[in-house]
Amino acid sequence: MATIDPSRFRSTLLSIVRYGFGRTMEQATKVDIFNSVCFAVREHIIDRKIETEKRYADNDVKRMHYISMEFLTGPLLANNLINLGIYDECRTIVNDIGLDFDDLIEFEPDPALGNGGLGRLAACFLDSLASMGMPGFGYGINYDYGLFHQSIIGGYQHERPDFWYNKSSPWLMRMSGEKAMVPVFGRIEDSEDMVGEYNPMWVEWKLIVGRPHDIAVVGYGGKTVNRLRLFSAWASEDFDIQIFNEGDYYRALEDKIRFENISKILYPSDSRDSGKELRLVQEYFLVACAVHDIVSIYLNQHDSFDMFHEKVAIQLNDTHPALTVAELMRVLIDLHFVEWDDAWQITTRTLGYTNHTLMPEALETWPMHIFKKVIPRHLQIIQEIDRRFMSMIKEKYPDDPEKPRRMSIVIDNNGEKNIRMAHLAIVGSHSVNGVAAIHSELVKTRLVPDFYDLWPEKFNNKTNGVTPRRWILRANPLLAQLVCDTIGDGWILDLGRLRELEAHCKETAFLERLLMIKRKNKVRLASIIKETTYIEVDPESIFDIHAKRLHEYKRQLLNAMNIIHIYFQIRDDNIIPSVPRTFIFGGKAAPGYFMAKLVIRFIHGLAEIINKDSKANEWLKVVFIPDYRVSLAEKMIPGADVSEQISTAGMEASGTGNMKFAMNGAITIGTLDGANIEIAGEVGEENIYIFGHKVDEIESLRREHDADRFLNSSPALKRVMDAVRSDIFCPDEPGIFKPLYDSIVHGGDYYCHMADFQSYTDAHSRLANDYMDRHNWAVKSLLNIARTGKFSSDRTIKEYAEEIWKIKSQI
Ligand code: AZC
């Protein structure tokens, strides 16, 4: 671990404020101070970064490159200090100067370069790679605008732009001189045989320049510092010089701006943006910049491509970077004159593809005409890949004439041709993995069974994980301290060791301390709730938290239905609950997702009525905390007694929030979906509340759906649904919640709210009863902490490293 020399740190800090920002300490703004502290910390990081790079180069190590459209890092200062081992020292020094360290930490904006699970997973992976000393790097886009800020006005979500770094962040290091030149647009000049050989026929393309910016990724212990390289798009300098010369200054500038817009915004949807040309250009831009960089690094040390797959692994984070298949082929064939068959070997041996969702609407397909316009050469390569693949399929399955249609990369949909990105990724990779055991099974059996039949050896599972450095050490310092006091600090790099805590599950004093920590975290959360929503909540009540993107399959609406059920029990049935409950929500809805936004409005409708009802509000409160993001998650998760993981079975690929809550001692109420199944397997069925229908039952449920039967057989459900339809929760805007009612009662209830209602409310009552036995609850909580070591992303990364990437720790 590093140490810092206080006087040197202090003088560096003062001189950055003065010579970097031109101010004295008295004049300096908070931004100046924050940036200066980060710059002073950077000194400690950069030496290690340079040393790490040298170590990798000297040993000519195999490197893994993780290409992802999203990296949801969250604030970096605190984590960097923790991983460097200088958090406490730095805190003292900064406070001694008369600054407020904790305030500075809170001041840091969230780099919100991701939507949710997929982007946050990528960030956890980078932390694990560096912490385990592995040569693994991230490639992404340096979006000017990250995920929108959410505010709530009159119960409705409003979006505001997130200009997160305001053109400069102390963590972003512009790496001048390492730019990538990316050809785009243009056309293919007709020629007899254009594929398989050097192809000079892509003409009239334009160039986008990719400028790299590095964010250092500090591993725990500070020995390894890797990098996340983010590219910004620029128009090349001689951009349309001809148009300028022709005197059309405005048109030339317009085009320049159009190009520079490529890295402007993160698309704010967590599922689908296909069809939008700019999104395809973004995906291509990222892939082309990354491949350029990866190939240059390789060629620095090698003069042929013979060793490529032994020195380079590339992981595709979902299909967004699937164009890597075509781009690597193009670079090998067109720029380095490698033969098609050799290039294909190299490509498929290098690439691995991770699938993160089964939802049909999230599976990217692109109209071929957009490809033709944006990347005509890549289209040509993809068509050739497909042609060869199809002839192999026809030869292998002569008796199944439907196979080619089911498996082709290019598909003809009523005259319009589309490119299926998942098929491209599978054909072009040697490994295809899902992100939890059940999900990986469903990928094989339901999503792409033909591919599994063809290449069973390609398919594997890598259950997700989360980094304990951020999600315990940073987010829950009190718990981390208790654990260190009890079993030492070995768990930080070996989370399985939390099992040693089990030995203390009968010690009252230990359990008391655990309960006290939870209480303190709840008090902290209560004050955030007060500040952000003006709602007063009672830390003695159960804090039941549902925090994640708003999506129908995640069923925030089912949660709301249970709240209404409890409310009516108190108000109309005079049933006094066993314990007061606070239902807390957080999450953003995609701006164009009407139903998800309506659910947000609905939750606010419940809050408005219930929190004001004096008969109920002693027992029941509803809160929606706006602008859910990594830094807020760090405060919500440790304050949870109960974690809501209630997706319709078969729809949540894995989930990672579920892991964070459990390792912070919350008890899960959840369906047998995604990683919940594995969490249940680890913690034991008495320490989790499982309810609802299973994956295999969902299809027949949907087929045989009969709303009236549900309503007639359950007065409780009927009462709740009548309330959804009525204006009880929207007295000033009558009728607004009707679409919620209609989707459930008349729309086939695709997400099975009605079918799971009874078992969900039952599970909630069991849970509330159990909560009253404080001792027993503390045991459950402890066992959740002790038994969730499997869900460290270190374990996940170790599996990827050994089974897919073949990379090794260098420490
Ligand atoms: C998410 C999955 O929905 C979630 O279940 C999983 O835990 C996470 O990836 C990480 O694997 N998917 C996404 O965020 N987005 C897409 C396009 O799948």
mmCIF file of C-alpha atoms and ligand atoms in Angstrom, residues 70 115-119 121 269-272 317-318 320 354-357 362 435 464 553-554 651-657, ligand 1:
data_model
loop_
_atom_site.group_PDB
_atom_site.id
_atom_site.type_symbol
_atom_site.label_atom_id
_atom_site.label_comp_id
_atom_site.label_asym_id
_atom_site.label_seq_id
_atom_site.Cartn_x
_atom_site.Cartn_y
_atom_site.Cartn_z
ATOM 1 C CA GLU A 70 -21.111 1.854 -21.442
ATOM 2 C CA ASN A 115 -27.603 3.149 -18.295
ATOM 3 C CA GLY A 116 -27.629 0.448 -15.677
ATOM 4 C CA GLY A 117 -26.523 -3.133 -15.147
ATOM 5 C CA LEU A 118 -24.496 -3.635 -18.285
ATOM 6 C CA GLY A 119 -22.404 -0.505 -17.814
ATOM 7 C CA LEU A 121 -20.839 -4.525 -14.611
ATOM 8 C CA SER A 269 -32.409 3.453 -23.184
ATOM 9 C CA ASP A 270 -31.384 0.244 -21.511
ATOM 10 C CA SER A 271 -32.721 -1.885 -24.246
ATOM 11 C CA ARG A 272 -33.138 -0.765 -27.773
ATOM 12 C CA ASN A 317 -20.084 -6.438 -24.020
ATOM 13 C CA ASP A 318 -23.370 -7.412 -25.604
ATOM 14 C CA HIS A 320 -23.299 -3.179 -29.330
ATOM 15 C CA THR A 354 -21.362 -11.828 -23.692
ATOM 16 C CA ASN A 355 -25.127 -11.770 -23.977
ATOM 17 C CA HIS A 356 -26.939 -9.668 -21.346
ATOM 18 C CA THR A 357 -30.558 -10.047 -22.245
ATOM 19 C CA ALA A 362 -33.179 -5.604 -26.987
ATOM 20 C CA VAL A 435 -24.450 -13.818 -17.147
ATOM 21 C CA ASN A 464 -21.999 -11.795 -12.771
ATOM 22 C CA TYR A 553 -40.437 -6.726 -16.453
ATOM 23 C CA LYS A 554 -38.782 -5.516 -13.261
ATOM 24 C CA MET A 651 -36.649 -11.962 -17.877
ATOM 25 C CA GLU A 652 -33.809 -10.606 -15.723
ATOM 26 C CA ALA A 653 -30.631 -12.034 -17.198
ATOM 27 C CA SER A 654 -28.795 -11.827 -13.898
ATOM 28 C CA GLY A 655 -29.189 -8.640 -11.915
ATOM 29 C CA THR A 656 -26.275 -7.240 -9.939
ATOM 30 C CA GLY A 657 -28.134 -4.965 -7.526
HETATM 31 C C1 AZC B 1 -28.431 -6.065 -18.006
HETATM 32 C C2 AZC B 1 -29.413 -7.143 -17.592
HETATM 33 O O1 AZC B 1 -30.727 -6.670 -17.756
HETATM 34 C C3 AZC B 1 -29.153 -7.507 -16.141
HETATM 35 O O2 AZC B 1 -29.980 -8.564 -15.751
HETATM 36 C C4 AZC B 1 -27.692 -7.897 -15.958
HETATM 37 O O3 AZC B 1 -27.405 -8.084 -14.610
HETATM 38 C C5 AZC B 1 -26.801 -6.818 -16.508
HETATM 39 O O4 AZC B 1 -27.099 -6.544 -17.854
HETATM 40 C C6 AZC B 1 -25.334 -7.180 -16.434
HETATM 41 O O5 AZC B 1 -25.112 -8.407 -17.031
HETATM 42 N N1 AZC B 1 -28.634 -5.651 -19.378
HETATM 43 C C7 AZC B 1 -28.510 -4.364 -19.723
HETATM 44 O O6 AZC B 1 -28.254 -3.505 -18.894
HETATM 45 N N2 AZC B 1 -28.675 -3.987 -21.046
HETATM 46 C C8 AZC B 1 -28.820 -4.769 -22.101
HETATM 47 C C9 AZC B 1 -28.886 -4.173 -23.457
HETATM 48 O O7 AZC B 1 -28.903 -5.958 -21.965
#
